[in-house]
Amino acid sequence: MATRTVVLTGRVRDAAGNTTVTATTITVEARSTLLGWCPPDSTVTDIQRMAARYPQPRLMRLYSAPGKGIAPWSSGMLAEVPAQTVLHYSFKDWSRTTSPALIRDWLSARPAARRGVIDLVTLDHEPEQQDSGDPTPAEHRQEWKELLEALADHPRRREVWLVPVFTEYAATRSASWWTDFGQVATYPGVDAVGFDIYDTGYERYRTPAERNGFALATARRVGRPLVIPEWGIQRKPALKSGTTYDLDGAICAQAMRDNMAFLRALPDVPYVAWFYRGNCDLHATLAYPSGQTYVRDRERAAFVDLMR
């Protein structure tokens, strides 16, 4: 179990009115990192299919597509989230389909049964990719300021974490461009920093320290927990030279186990979600470059073990 230290500071007054400030450091046990999943698509059908494969998930990652506004709690995909499952929900279109009043009403309508669970809310995830009408850096910063202000005094504000989410691949390759968006992570009221992390663009699987290093450093620099809302490792059957590397997925399965062991030894990474889409869909039938098909059985077995 990972631990972390917390400094408690208080002002003490005696009967005569004399005061002093004192501080003490205590050690607390950090909750083990929860591993959940993001379905192939945020539809009722896909959520139900995933829930049949992996019942009672500890964490579920869902999205509203651009132009769709905020999903209602009472119907559609959000109604499929079990009461005790942590929800990480992303939406876009702040200036077009959403407003401070709407987001306040949405939080007010959060089901009473979920009050014992903290949900995560993200506006404009992965904005630096500039896909599907993503905001400019200036727009992104302004929208986040408005979101934080809208919910700052909401009576149910403690029931949600507000989490900007960025792309590790983009941030490490275009640091100056990403920083224009990443400033949001420093804003008062932000509860955690999120990074979507894959091994795309690397010939071999990265070590856990390599894979998570940038995201951890960024979150710790602003003093907030790290959340990994999308995590995926595509199987790498061969190296660029054509030499066989991981034909049966055994190395990938071990990389998955090593990654979660690394994160669970840390005190400040509470949530991770496997991106169950495309080449990271562990039930999909995929093809090697030769055309021979395969299913990621070894990786799926690792995933099942890691969710326990």
Short mmCIF file of N, CA and C in Angstrom, two decimals, residues 24-204:
data_model
loop_
_atom_site.label_atom_id
_atom_site.label_comp_id
_atom_site.label_asym_id
_atom_site.label_seq_id
_atom_site.Cartn_x
_atom_site.Cartn_y
_atom_site.Cartn_z
N THR A 24 1.81 19.67 12.31
CA THR A 24 2.25 18.29 12.53
C THR A 24 2.13 17.53 11.22
N THR A 25 3.02 16.59 11.03
CA THR A 25 3.03 15.79 9.81
C THR A 25 2.53 14.39 10.13
N ILE A 26 1.57 13.93 9.36
CA ILE A 26 1.04 12.59 9.55
C ILE A 26 1.19 11.79 8.26
N THR A 27 1.25 10.49 8.38
CA THR A 27 1.34 9.60 7.22
C THR A 27 0.01 8.91 7.02
N VAL A 28 -0.49 8.94 5.79
CA VAL A 28 -1.77 8.31 5.49
C VAL A 28 -1.56 7.27 4.40
N GLU A 29 -2.40 6.26 4.41
CA GLU A 29 -2.35 5.25 3.36
C GLU A 29 -3.17 5.73 2.17
N ALA A 30 -2.57 5.68 0.98
CA ALA A 30 -3.26 6.09 -0.24
C ALA A 30 -4.07 4.93 -0.79
N ARG A 31 -5.24 5.23 -1.31
CA ARG A 31 -6.08 4.20 -1.91
C ARG A 31 -5.38 3.64 -3.14
N SER A 32 -5.45 2.34 -3.33
CA SER A 32 -4.83 1.70 -4.49
C SER A 32 -5.46 2.21 -5.77
N THR A 33 -4.66 2.34 -6.81
CA THR A 33 -5.12 2.84 -8.10
C THR A 33 -6.24 1.96 -8.65
N LEU A 34 -7.38 2.60 -8.98
CA LEU A 34 -8.50 1.88 -9.59
C LEU A 34 -8.26 1.76 -11.09
N LEU A 35 -8.50 0.57 -11.63
CA LEU A 35 -8.42 0.35 -13.07
C LEU A 35 -9.82 0.07 -13.60
N GLY A 36 -10.24 0.83 -14.59
CA GLY A 36 -11.54 0.62 -15.22
C GLY A 36 -11.41 0.58 -16.73
N TRP A 37 -12.50 0.89 -17.42
CA TRP A 37 -12.47 0.79 -18.88
C TRP A 37 -13.29 1.87 -19.54
N CYS A 38 -12.90 2.13 -20.79
CA CYS A 38 -13.65 2.99 -21.69
C CYS A 38 -14.21 2.10 -22.79
N PRO A 39 -15.52 2.03 -22.98
CA PRO A 39 -16.09 1.11 -23.97
C PRO A 39 -15.72 1.52 -25.40
N PRO A 40 -15.90 0.63 -26.37
CA PRO A 40 -15.59 0.97 -27.76
C PRO A 40 -16.27 2.25 -28.24
N ASP A 41 -17.47 2.51 -27.74
CA ASP A 41 -18.14 3.77 -28.02
C ASP A 41 -19.04 4.08 -26.83
N SER A 42 -19.33 5.35 -26.61
CA SER A 42 -20.14 5.74 -25.45
C SER A 42 -21.62 5.65 -25.79
N THR A 43 -22.04 4.45 -26.15
CA THR A 43 -23.45 4.19 -26.44
C THR A 43 -24.00 3.20 -25.42
N VAL A 44 -25.31 3.18 -25.28
CA VAL A 44 -25.93 2.24 -24.35
C VAL A 44 -25.57 0.80 -24.71
N THR A 45 -25.58 0.48 -26.00
CA THR A 45 -25.28 -0.88 -26.45
C THR A 45 -23.87 -1.28 -26.08
N ASP A 46 -22.88 -0.43 -26.34
CA ASP A 46 -21.49 -0.77 -26.04
C ASP A 46 -21.24 -0.84 -24.54
N ILE A 47 -21.86 0.05 -23.79
CA ILE A 47 -21.68 0.01 -22.34
C ILE A 47 -22.25 -1.29 -21.78
N GLN A 48 -23.41 -1.67 -22.25
CA GLN A 48 -24.03 -2.91 -21.76
C GLN A 48 -23.20 -4.12 -22.15
N ARG A 49 -22.63 -4.12 -23.35
CA ARG A 49 -21.78 -5.23 -23.79
C ARG A 49 -20.53 -5.33 -22.90
N MET A 50 -19.92 -4.20 -22.62
CA MET A 50 -18.73 -4.21 -21.76
C MET A 50 -19.08 -4.63 -20.34
N ALA A 51 -20.23 -4.16 -19.83
CA ALA A 51 -20.64 -4.51 -18.48
C ALA A 51 -20.94 -6.00 -18.35
N ALA A 52 -21.35 -6.62 -19.45
CA ALA A 52 -21.56 -8.07 -19.43
C ALA A 52 -20.23 -8.80 -19.35
N ARG A 53 -19.21 -8.26 -20.00
CA ARG A 53 -17.88 -8.87 -19.95
C ARG A 53 -17.20 -8.63 -18.60
N TYR A 54 -17.34 -7.40 -18.10
CA TYR A 54 -16.66 -6.99 -16.87
C TYR A 54 -17.70 -6.34 -15.95
N PRO A 55 -18.46 -7.14 -15.22
CA PRO A 55 -19.54 -6.59 -14.38
C PRO A 55 -19.01 -5.72 -13.25
N GLN A 56 -19.83 -4.77 -12.85
CA GLN A 56 -19.53 -3.88 -11.73
C GLN A 56 -18.13 -3.25 -11.85
N PRO A 57 -17.87 -2.53 -12.90
CA PRO A 57 -16.56 -1.88 -13.05
C PRO A 57 -16.33 -0.85 -11.95
N ARG A 58 -15.10 -0.70 -11.55
CA ARG A 58 -14.78 0.29 -10.52
C ARG A 58 -14.69 1.69 -11.10
N LEU A 59 -14.42 1.77 -12.41
CA LEU A 59 -14.29 3.05 -13.08
C LEU A 59 -14.79 2.92 -14.51
N MET A 60 -15.56 3.90 -14.99
CA MET A 60 -16.06 3.90 -16.36
C MET A 60 -15.77 5.28 -16.98
N ARG A 61 -15.23 5.25 -18.20
CA ARG A 61 -14.85 6.47 -18.92
C ARG A 61 -15.80 6.67 -20.10
N LEU A 62 -16.53 7.80 -20.11
CA LEU A 62 -17.52 8.05 -21.15
C LEU A 62 -17.37 9.47 -21.71
N TYR A 63 -17.90 9.66 -22.92
CA TYR A 63 -17.76 10.93 -23.62
C TYR A 63 -19.07 11.33 -24.28
N SER A 64 -19.28 12.64 -24.38
CA SER A 64 -20.28 13.19 -25.28
C SER A 64 -19.54 13.79 -26.47
N ALA A 65 -19.95 13.44 -27.67
CA ALA A 65 -19.28 13.90 -28.88
C ALA A 65 -19.52 15.40 -29.08
N PRO A 66 -18.66 16.04 -29.87
CA PRO A 66 -18.86 17.46 -30.18
C PRO A 66 -20.26 17.71 -30.72
N GLY A 67 -20.88 18.76 -30.23
CA GLY A 67 -22.22 19.11 -30.67
C GLY A 67 -23.34 18.48 -29.86
N LYS A 68 -22.99 17.58 -28.93
CA LYS A 68 -24.01 16.85 -28.17
C LYS A 68 -24.29 17.45 -26.79
N GLY A 69 -23.53 18.46 -26.38
CA GLY A 69 -23.77 19.06 -25.08
C GLY A 69 -23.47 18.12 -23.93
N ILE A 70 -24.23 18.25 -22.84
CA ILE A 70 -24.03 17.43 -21.65
C ILE A 70 -25.12 16.36 -21.59
N ALA A 71 -24.70 15.13 -21.38
CA ALA A 71 -25.66 14.02 -21.30
C ALA A 71 -26.46 14.11 -20.01
N PRO A 72 -27.76 13.85 -20.06
CA PRO A 72 -28.58 13.85 -18.84
C PRO A 72 -28.29 12.63 -17.99
N TRP A 73 -28.46 12.78 -16.70
CA TRP A 73 -28.24 11.66 -15.78
C TRP A 73 -29.32 10.60 -15.89
N SER A 74 -30.51 11.00 -16.25
CA SER A 74 -31.68 10.12 -16.13
C SER A 74 -31.88 9.18 -17.30
N SER A 75 -31.18 9.39 -18.42
CA SER A 75 -31.40 8.53 -19.58
C SER A 75 -30.11 8.39 -20.38
N GLY A 76 -30.11 7.43 -21.31
CA GLY A 76 -28.94 7.26 -22.17
C GLY A 76 -27.76 6.69 -21.43
N MET A 77 -26.56 7.08 -21.86
CA MET A 77 -25.36 6.41 -21.38
C MET A 77 -25.12 6.59 -19.88
N LEU A 78 -25.38 7.77 -19.31
CA LEU A 78 -25.08 7.97 -17.89
C LEU A 78 -25.97 7.12 -17.00
N ALA A 79 -27.16 6.79 -17.48
CA ALA A 79 -28.05 5.93 -16.70
C ALA A 79 -27.52 4.51 -16.61
N GLU A 80 -26.55 4.15 -17.46
CA GLU A 80 -25.96 2.81 -17.44
C GLU A 80 -24.84 2.67 -16.41
N VAL A 81 -24.42 3.77 -15.81
CA VAL A 81 -23.31 3.72 -14.86
C VAL A 81 -23.81 3.25 -13.50
N PRO A 82 -23.30 2.12 -12.98
CA PRO A 82 -23.75 1.66 -11.65
C PRO A 82 -23.49 2.72 -10.59
N ALA A 83 -24.32 2.73 -9.57
CA ALA A 83 -24.27 3.77 -8.55
C ALA A 83 -22.91 3.86 -7.87
N GLN A 84 -22.21 2.73 -7.71
CA GLN A 84 -20.93 2.74 -6.98
C GLN A 84 -19.72 2.77 -7.92
N THR A 85 -19.95 2.95 -9.21
CA THR A 85 -18.85 3.02 -10.16
C THR A 85 -18.43 4.47 -10.35
N VAL A 86 -17.13 4.74 -10.25
CA VAL A 86 -16.61 6.08 -10.51
C VAL A 86 -16.80 6.38 -12.00
N LEU A 87 -17.38 7.52 -12.30
CA LEU A 87 -17.58 7.94 -13.68
C LEU A 87 -16.58 9.04 -14.02
N HIS A 88 -15.87 8.88 -15.14
CA HIS A 88 -15.08 9.99 -15.69
C HIS A 88 -15.74 10.38 -17.00
N TYR A 89 -16.36 11.56 -16.99
CA TYR A 89 -17.18 11.99 -18.11
C TYR A 89 -16.59 13.24 -18.77
N SER A 90 -16.48 13.20 -20.09
CA SER A 90 -15.98 14.33 -20.87
C SER A 90 -17.07 14.87 -21.79
N PHE A 91 -17.09 16.19 -21.92
CA PHE A 91 -17.98 16.81 -22.90
C PHE A 91 -17.24 17.97 -23.56
N LYS A 92 -17.76 18.43 -24.69
CA LYS A 92 -17.14 19.53 -25.42
C LYS A 92 -18.19 20.62 -25.67
N ASP A 93 -17.88 21.58 -26.54
CA ASP A 93 -18.86 22.59 -26.96
C ASP A 93 -19.30 23.54 -25.84
N TRP A 94 -18.41 23.97 -25.00
CA TRP A 94 -18.80 24.85 -23.90
C TRP A 94 -19.56 26.08 -24.39
N SER A 95 -19.05 26.74 -25.39
CA SER A 95 -19.66 28.00 -25.82
C SER A 95 -20.87 27.80 -26.73
N ARG A 96 -21.03 26.59 -27.28
CA ARG A 96 -22.10 26.36 -28.25
C ARG A 96 -23.33 25.70 -27.65
N THR A 97 -23.13 24.71 -26.81
CA THR A 97 -24.28 23.96 -26.31
C THR A 97 -24.36 23.91 -24.79
N THR A 98 -23.40 24.51 -24.12
CA THR A 98 -23.34 24.44 -22.66
C THR A 98 -23.19 25.86 -22.11
N SER A 99 -23.44 26.03 -20.83
CA SER A 99 -23.30 27.33 -20.19
C SER A 99 -23.09 27.11 -18.71
N PRO A 100 -22.65 28.14 -17.99
CA PRO A 100 -22.53 28.00 -16.53
C PRO A 100 -23.83 27.53 -15.88
N ALA A 101 -24.96 28.06 -16.34
CA ALA A 101 -26.24 27.66 -15.75
C ALA A 101 -26.54 26.19 -16.00
N LEU A 102 -26.25 25.72 -17.21
CA LEU A 102 -26.53 24.32 -17.55
C LEU A 102 -25.65 23.36 -16.75
N ILE A 103 -24.37 23.69 -16.58
CA ILE A 103 -23.50 22.78 -15.84
C ILE A 103 -23.87 22.76 -14.36
N ARG A 104 -24.35 23.88 -13.84
CA ARG A 104 -24.81 23.90 -12.45
C ARG A 104 -26.07 23.04 -12.31
N ASP A 105 -26.99 23.17 -13.26
CA ASP A 105 -28.20 22.34 -13.21
C ASP A 105 -27.86 20.86 -13.33
N TRP A 106 -26.88 20.56 -14.17
CA TRP A 106 -26.47 19.17 -14.36
C TRP A 106 -25.93 18.57 -13.06
N LEU A 107 -25.09 19.33 -12.36
CA LEU A 107 -24.56 18.83 -11.10
C LEU A 107 -25.67 18.72 -10.05
N SER A 108 -26.59 19.64 -10.05
CA SER A 108 -27.72 19.57 -9.11
C SER A 108 -28.56 18.33 -9.33
N ALA A 109 -28.63 17.87 -10.60
CA ALA A 109 -29.46 16.71 -10.93
C ALA A 109 -28.73 15.39 -10.73
N ARG A 110 -27.49 15.43 -10.28
CA ARG A 110 -26.74 14.19 -10.06
C ARG A 110 -27.51 13.29 -9.10
N PRO A 111 -27.70 12.00 -9.45
CA PRO A 111 -28.51 11.12 -8.61
C PRO A 111 -28.01 11.05 -7.17
N ALA A 112 -28.94 11.07 -6.25
CA ALA A 112 -28.58 11.00 -4.83
C ALA A 112 -27.82 9.73 -4.50
N ALA A 113 -28.09 8.65 -5.25
CA ALA A 113 -27.42 7.37 -5.00
C ALA A 113 -25.93 7.45 -5.26
N ARG A 114 -25.47 8.47 -6.00
CA ARG A 114 -24.05 8.59 -6.33
C ARG A 114 -23.29 9.47 -5.35
N ARG A 115 -23.93 9.96 -4.32
CA ARG A 115 -23.28 10.91 -3.43
C ARG A 115 -22.10 10.32 -2.67
N GLY A 116 -22.03 9.01 -2.58
CA GLY A 116 -20.90 8.39 -1.92
C GLY A 116 -19.71 8.17 -2.83
N VAL A 117 -19.82 8.58 -4.10
CA VAL A 117 -18.77 8.39 -5.10
C VAL A 117 -18.37 9.74 -5.67
N ILE A 118 -17.09 9.95 -5.87
CA ILE A 118 -16.61 11.18 -6.51
C ILE A 118 -16.46 10.91 -8.00
N ASP A 119 -17.17 11.65 -8.82
CA ASP A 119 -17.04 11.53 -10.27
C ASP A 119 -16.04 12.54 -10.80
N LEU A 120 -15.49 12.26 -11.98
CA LEU A 120 -14.53 13.14 -12.62
C LEU A 120 -15.19 13.78 -13.85
N VAL A 121 -15.00 15.07 -14.03
CA VAL A 121 -15.61 15.81 -15.13
C VAL A 121 -14.52 16.54 -15.90
N THR A 122 -14.54 16.40 -17.23
CA THR A 122 -13.53 17.02 -18.09
C THR A 122 -14.21 17.81 -19.20
N LEU A 123 -13.76 19.02 -19.40
CA LEU A 123 -14.20 19.85 -20.51
C LEU A 123 -13.11 19.85 -21.58
N ASP A 124 -13.48 19.52 -22.82
CA ASP A 124 -12.54 19.60 -23.96
C ASP A 124 -11.28 18.77 -23.76
N HIS A 125 -11.45 17.45 -23.57
CA HIS A 125 -10.28 16.60 -23.40
C HIS A 125 -9.40 16.62 -24.67
N GLU A 126 -8.11 16.46 -24.47
CA GLU A 126 -7.11 16.44 -25.55
C GLU A 126 -7.27 17.64 -26.50
N PRO A 127 -7.31 18.86 -25.98
CA PRO A 127 -7.57 20.02 -26.84
C PRO A 127 -6.43 20.30 -27.82
N GLU A 128 -5.21 19.87 -27.45
CA GLU A 128 -4.05 20.19 -28.29
C GLU A 128 -4.04 19.41 -29.60
N GLN A 129 -4.92 18.40 -29.72
CA GLN A 129 -5.00 17.66 -30.97
C GLN A 129 -5.73 18.43 -32.06
N GLN A 130 -6.50 19.46 -31.66
CA GLN A 130 -7.21 20.31 -32.62
C GLN A 130 -8.06 19.49 -33.59
N ASP A 131 -8.84 18.58 -33.00
CA ASP A 131 -9.71 17.71 -33.78
C ASP A 131 -11.17 18.02 -33.43
N SER A 132 -12.05 17.91 -34.38
CA SER A 132 -13.49 18.06 -34.16
C SER A 132 -13.84 19.39 -33.51
N GLY A 133 -13.22 20.46 -33.98
CA GLY A 133 -13.57 21.78 -33.48
C GLY A 133 -13.03 22.10 -32.11
N ASP A 134 -11.91 21.49 -31.73
CA ASP A 134 -11.31 21.79 -30.44
C ASP A 134 -11.01 23.29 -30.32
N PRO A 135 -11.06 23.83 -29.09
CA PRO A 135 -10.83 25.26 -28.91
C PRO A 135 -9.37 25.63 -29.11
N THR A 136 -9.13 26.89 -29.41
CA THR A 136 -7.77 27.41 -29.43
C THR A 136 -7.25 27.44 -28.00
N PRO A 137 -5.94 27.61 -27.80
CA PRO A 137 -5.44 27.70 -26.43
C PRO A 137 -6.14 28.78 -25.61
N ALA A 138 -6.34 29.95 -26.19
CA ALA A 138 -7.00 31.04 -25.46
C ALA A 138 -8.44 30.67 -25.12
N GLU A 139 -9.14 30.05 -26.06
CA GLU A 139 -10.52 29.63 -25.79
C GLU A 139 -10.57 28.55 -24.72
N HIS A 140 -9.61 27.63 -24.78
CA HIS A 140 -9.57 26.55 -23.78
C HIS A 140 -9.38 27.13 -22.38
N ARG A 141 -8.46 28.06 -22.25
CA ARG A 141 -8.22 28.65 -20.94
C ARG A 141 -9.44 29.41 -20.44
N GLN A 142 -10.10 30.15 -21.33
CA GLN A 142 -11.28 30.91 -20.93
C GLN A 142 -12.42 30.00 -20.54
N GLU A 143 -12.64 28.94 -21.30
CA GLU A 143 -13.72 28.01 -20.99
C GLU A 143 -13.52 27.35 -19.63
N TRP A 144 -12.27 26.99 -19.34
CA TRP A 144 -12.00 26.36 -18.04
C TRP A 144 -12.19 27.35 -16.90
N LYS A 145 -11.83 28.60 -17.11
CA LYS A 145 -12.07 29.61 -16.07
C LYS A 145 -13.56 29.74 -15.80
N GLU A 146 -14.36 29.73 -16.85
CA GLU A 146 -15.81 29.84 -16.68
C GLU A 146 -16.39 28.61 -16.01
N LEU A 147 -15.89 27.42 -16.36
CA LEU A 147 -16.37 26.19 -15.72
C LEU A 147 -16.05 26.21 -14.23
N LEU A 148 -14.81 26.53 -13.88
CA LEU A 148 -14.41 26.55 -12.47
C LEU A 148 -15.21 27.58 -11.68
N GLU A 149 -15.43 28.74 -12.26
CA GLU A 149 -16.22 29.77 -11.59
C GLU A 149 -17.68 29.34 -11.43
N ALA A 150 -18.21 28.66 -12.46
CA ALA A 150 -19.61 28.25 -12.42
C ALA A 150 -19.90 27.29 -11.28
N LEU A 151 -18.95 26.42 -10.97
CA LEU A 151 -19.20 25.39 -9.95
C LEU A 151 -18.54 25.69 -8.60
N ALA A 152 -17.79 26.76 -8.52
CA ALA A 152 -17.02 27.04 -7.30
C ALA A 152 -17.88 27.06 -6.04
N ASP A 153 -19.06 27.65 -6.12
CA ASP A 153 -19.91 27.76 -4.92
C ASP A 153 -21.11 26.82 -4.96
N HIS A 154 -21.07 25.85 -5.87
CA HIS A 154 -22.19 24.92 -5.96
C HIS A 154 -22.22 24.04 -4.70
N PRO A 155 -23.38 23.83 -4.10
CA PRO A 155 -23.45 23.05 -2.86
C PRO A 155 -22.99 21.61 -3.00
N ARG A 156 -22.93 21.09 -4.24
CA ARG A 156 -22.50 19.70 -4.44
C ARG A 156 -21.14 19.63 -5.14
N ARG A 157 -20.40 20.71 -5.08
CA ARG A 157 -19.10 20.77 -5.75
C ARG A 157 -18.15 19.67 -5.29
N ARG A 158 -18.22 19.29 -4.04
CA ARG A 158 -17.31 18.26 -3.51
C ARG A 158 -17.58 16.87 -4.08
N GLU A 159 -18.67 16.72 -4.80
CA GLU A 159 -19.00 15.41 -5.36
C GLU A 159 -18.30 15.13 -6.68
N VAL A 160 -17.63 16.13 -7.24
CA VAL A 160 -16.94 15.94 -8.52
C VAL A 160 -15.53 16.49 -8.46
N TRP A 161 -14.66 15.87 -9.23
CA TRP A 161 -13.34 16.43 -9.53
C TRP A 161 -13.39 17.05 -10.91
N LEU A 162 -12.83 18.23 -11.06
CA LEU A 162 -12.70 18.87 -12.36
C LEU A 162 -11.28 18.62 -12.85
N VAL A 163 -11.16 17.93 -13.99
CA VAL A 163 -9.88 17.37 -14.42
C VAL A 163 -9.60 17.70 -15.90
N PRO A 164 -8.71 18.64 -16.21
CA PRO A 164 -8.31 18.82 -17.60
C PRO A 164 -7.50 17.61 -18.05
N VAL A 165 -7.71 17.19 -19.30
CA VAL A 165 -7.05 16.00 -19.81
C VAL A 165 -6.29 16.35 -21.09
N PHE A 166 -5.02 15.93 -21.12
CA PHE A 166 -4.13 16.23 -22.24
C PHE A 166 -3.60 14.93 -22.85
N THR A 167 -2.84 15.06 -23.92
CA THR A 167 -2.30 13.92 -24.65
C THR A 167 -0.81 13.82 -24.40
N GLU A 168 -0.37 12.74 -23.76
CA GLU A 168 1.06 12.60 -23.44
C GLU A 168 1.92 12.64 -24.69
N TYR A 169 1.47 11.99 -25.75
CA TYR A 169 2.24 11.95 -26.99
C TYR A 169 2.45 13.35 -27.54
N ALA A 170 1.39 14.14 -27.60
CA ALA A 170 1.49 15.50 -28.13
C ALA A 170 2.32 16.39 -27.22
N ALA A 171 2.13 16.25 -25.92
CA ALA A 171 2.83 17.12 -24.97
C ALA A 171 4.33 16.91 -24.99
N THR A 172 4.78 15.67 -25.19
CA THR A 172 6.21 15.39 -25.17
C THR A 172 6.88 15.71 -26.50
N ARG A 173 6.09 15.90 -27.54
CA ARG A 173 6.67 16.18 -28.86
C ARG A 173 6.52 17.64 -29.29
N SER A 174 5.58 18.34 -28.69
CA SER A 174 5.37 19.75 -29.02
C SER A 174 5.15 20.51 -27.71
N ALA A 175 6.20 20.57 -26.92
CA ALA A 175 6.08 21.10 -25.56
C ALA A 175 5.55 22.54 -25.53
N SER A 176 6.06 23.40 -26.41
CA SER A 176 5.65 24.80 -26.36
C SER A 176 4.17 24.94 -26.76
N TRP A 177 3.74 24.18 -27.76
CA TRP A 177 2.34 24.20 -28.20
C TRP A 177 1.45 23.66 -27.09
N TRP A 178 1.86 22.55 -26.46
CA TRP A 178 1.03 21.97 -25.41
C TRP A 178 0.93 22.91 -24.21
N THR A 179 2.00 23.60 -23.88
CA THR A 179 2.00 24.47 -22.71
C THR A 179 0.93 25.53 -22.78
N ASP A 180 0.60 26.00 -23.98
CA ASP A 180 -0.46 26.99 -24.13
C ASP A 180 -1.79 26.45 -23.61
N PHE A 181 -2.01 25.16 -23.75
CA PHE A 181 -3.21 24.52 -23.20
C PHE A 181 -2.99 24.10 -21.75
N GLY A 182 -1.79 23.60 -21.46
CA GLY A 182 -1.50 23.03 -20.16
C GLY A 182 -1.56 24.00 -19.00
N GLN A 183 -1.59 25.29 -19.29
CA GLN A 183 -1.70 26.28 -18.22
C GLN A 183 -2.94 26.05 -17.36
N VAL A 184 -3.96 25.44 -17.95
CA VAL A 184 -5.20 25.18 -17.22
C VAL A 184 -4.93 24.32 -15.98
N ALA A 185 -3.93 23.46 -16.04
CA ALA A 185 -3.62 22.58 -14.90
C ALA A 185 -3.24 23.36 -13.65
N THR A 186 -2.83 24.61 -13.81
CA THR A 186 -2.39 25.42 -12.67
C THR A 186 -3.54 26.20 -12.04
N TYR A 187 -4.73 26.19 -12.63
CA TYR A 187 -5.81 27.04 -12.17
C TYR A 187 -6.35 26.59 -10.81
N PRO A 188 -6.61 27.52 -9.90
CA PRO A 188 -7.25 27.16 -8.63
C PRO A 188 -8.59 26.49 -8.89
N GLY A 189 -8.85 25.42 -8.17
CA GLY A 189 -10.09 24.68 -8.35
C GLY A 189 -9.94 23.42 -9.15
N VAL A 190 -8.86 23.31 -9.93
CA VAL A 190 -8.59 22.05 -10.65
C VAL A 190 -8.21 20.98 -9.63
N ASP A 191 -8.84 19.82 -9.71
CA ASP A 191 -8.65 18.79 -8.68
C ASP A 191 -7.58 17.77 -9.03
N ALA A 192 -7.35 17.52 -10.30
CA ALA A 192 -6.34 16.55 -10.74
C ALA A 192 -5.96 16.90 -12.17
N VAL A 193 -4.86 16.31 -12.64
CA VAL A 193 -4.40 16.52 -14.01
C VAL A 193 -4.46 15.18 -14.73
N GLY A 194 -5.04 15.16 -15.92
CA GLY A 194 -5.17 13.92 -16.68
C GLY A 194 -4.30 13.90 -17.92
N PHE A 195 -3.76 12.72 -18.21
CA PHE A 195 -3.01 12.49 -19.45
C PHE A 195 -3.43 11.15 -20.04
N ASP A 196 -3.75 11.16 -21.34
CA ASP A 196 -3.99 9.93 -22.07
C ASP A 196 -2.64 9.40 -22.55
N ILE A 197 -2.34 8.13 -22.24
CA ILE A 197 -0.99 7.60 -22.43
C ILE A 197 -1.03 6.29 -23.21
N TYR A 198 -0.29 6.26 -24.31
CA TYR A 198 -0.17 5.08 -25.16
C TYR A 198 1.31 4.83 -25.47
N ASP A 199 1.60 3.70 -26.11
CA ASP A 199 2.96 3.43 -26.56
C ASP A 199 3.08 3.61 -28.08
N THR A 200 2.14 4.34 -28.67
CA THR A 200 2.19 4.62 -30.09
C THR A 200 3.44 5.43 -30.43
N GLY A 201 4.10 5.05 -31.53
CA GLY A 201 5.29 5.78 -31.95
C GLY A 201 6.58 5.25 -31.38
N TYR A 202 6.51 4.19 -30.58
CA TYR A 202 7.69 3.58 -30.01
C TYR A 202 7.82 2.15 -30.53
N GLU A 203 9.02 1.77 -30.93
CA GLU A 203 9.20 0.45 -31.52
C GLU A 203 8.99 -0.66 -30.50
N ARG A 204 9.46 -0.44 -29.30
CA ARG A 204 9.30 -1.40 -28.21
C ARG A 204 8.40 -0.81 -27.14
#
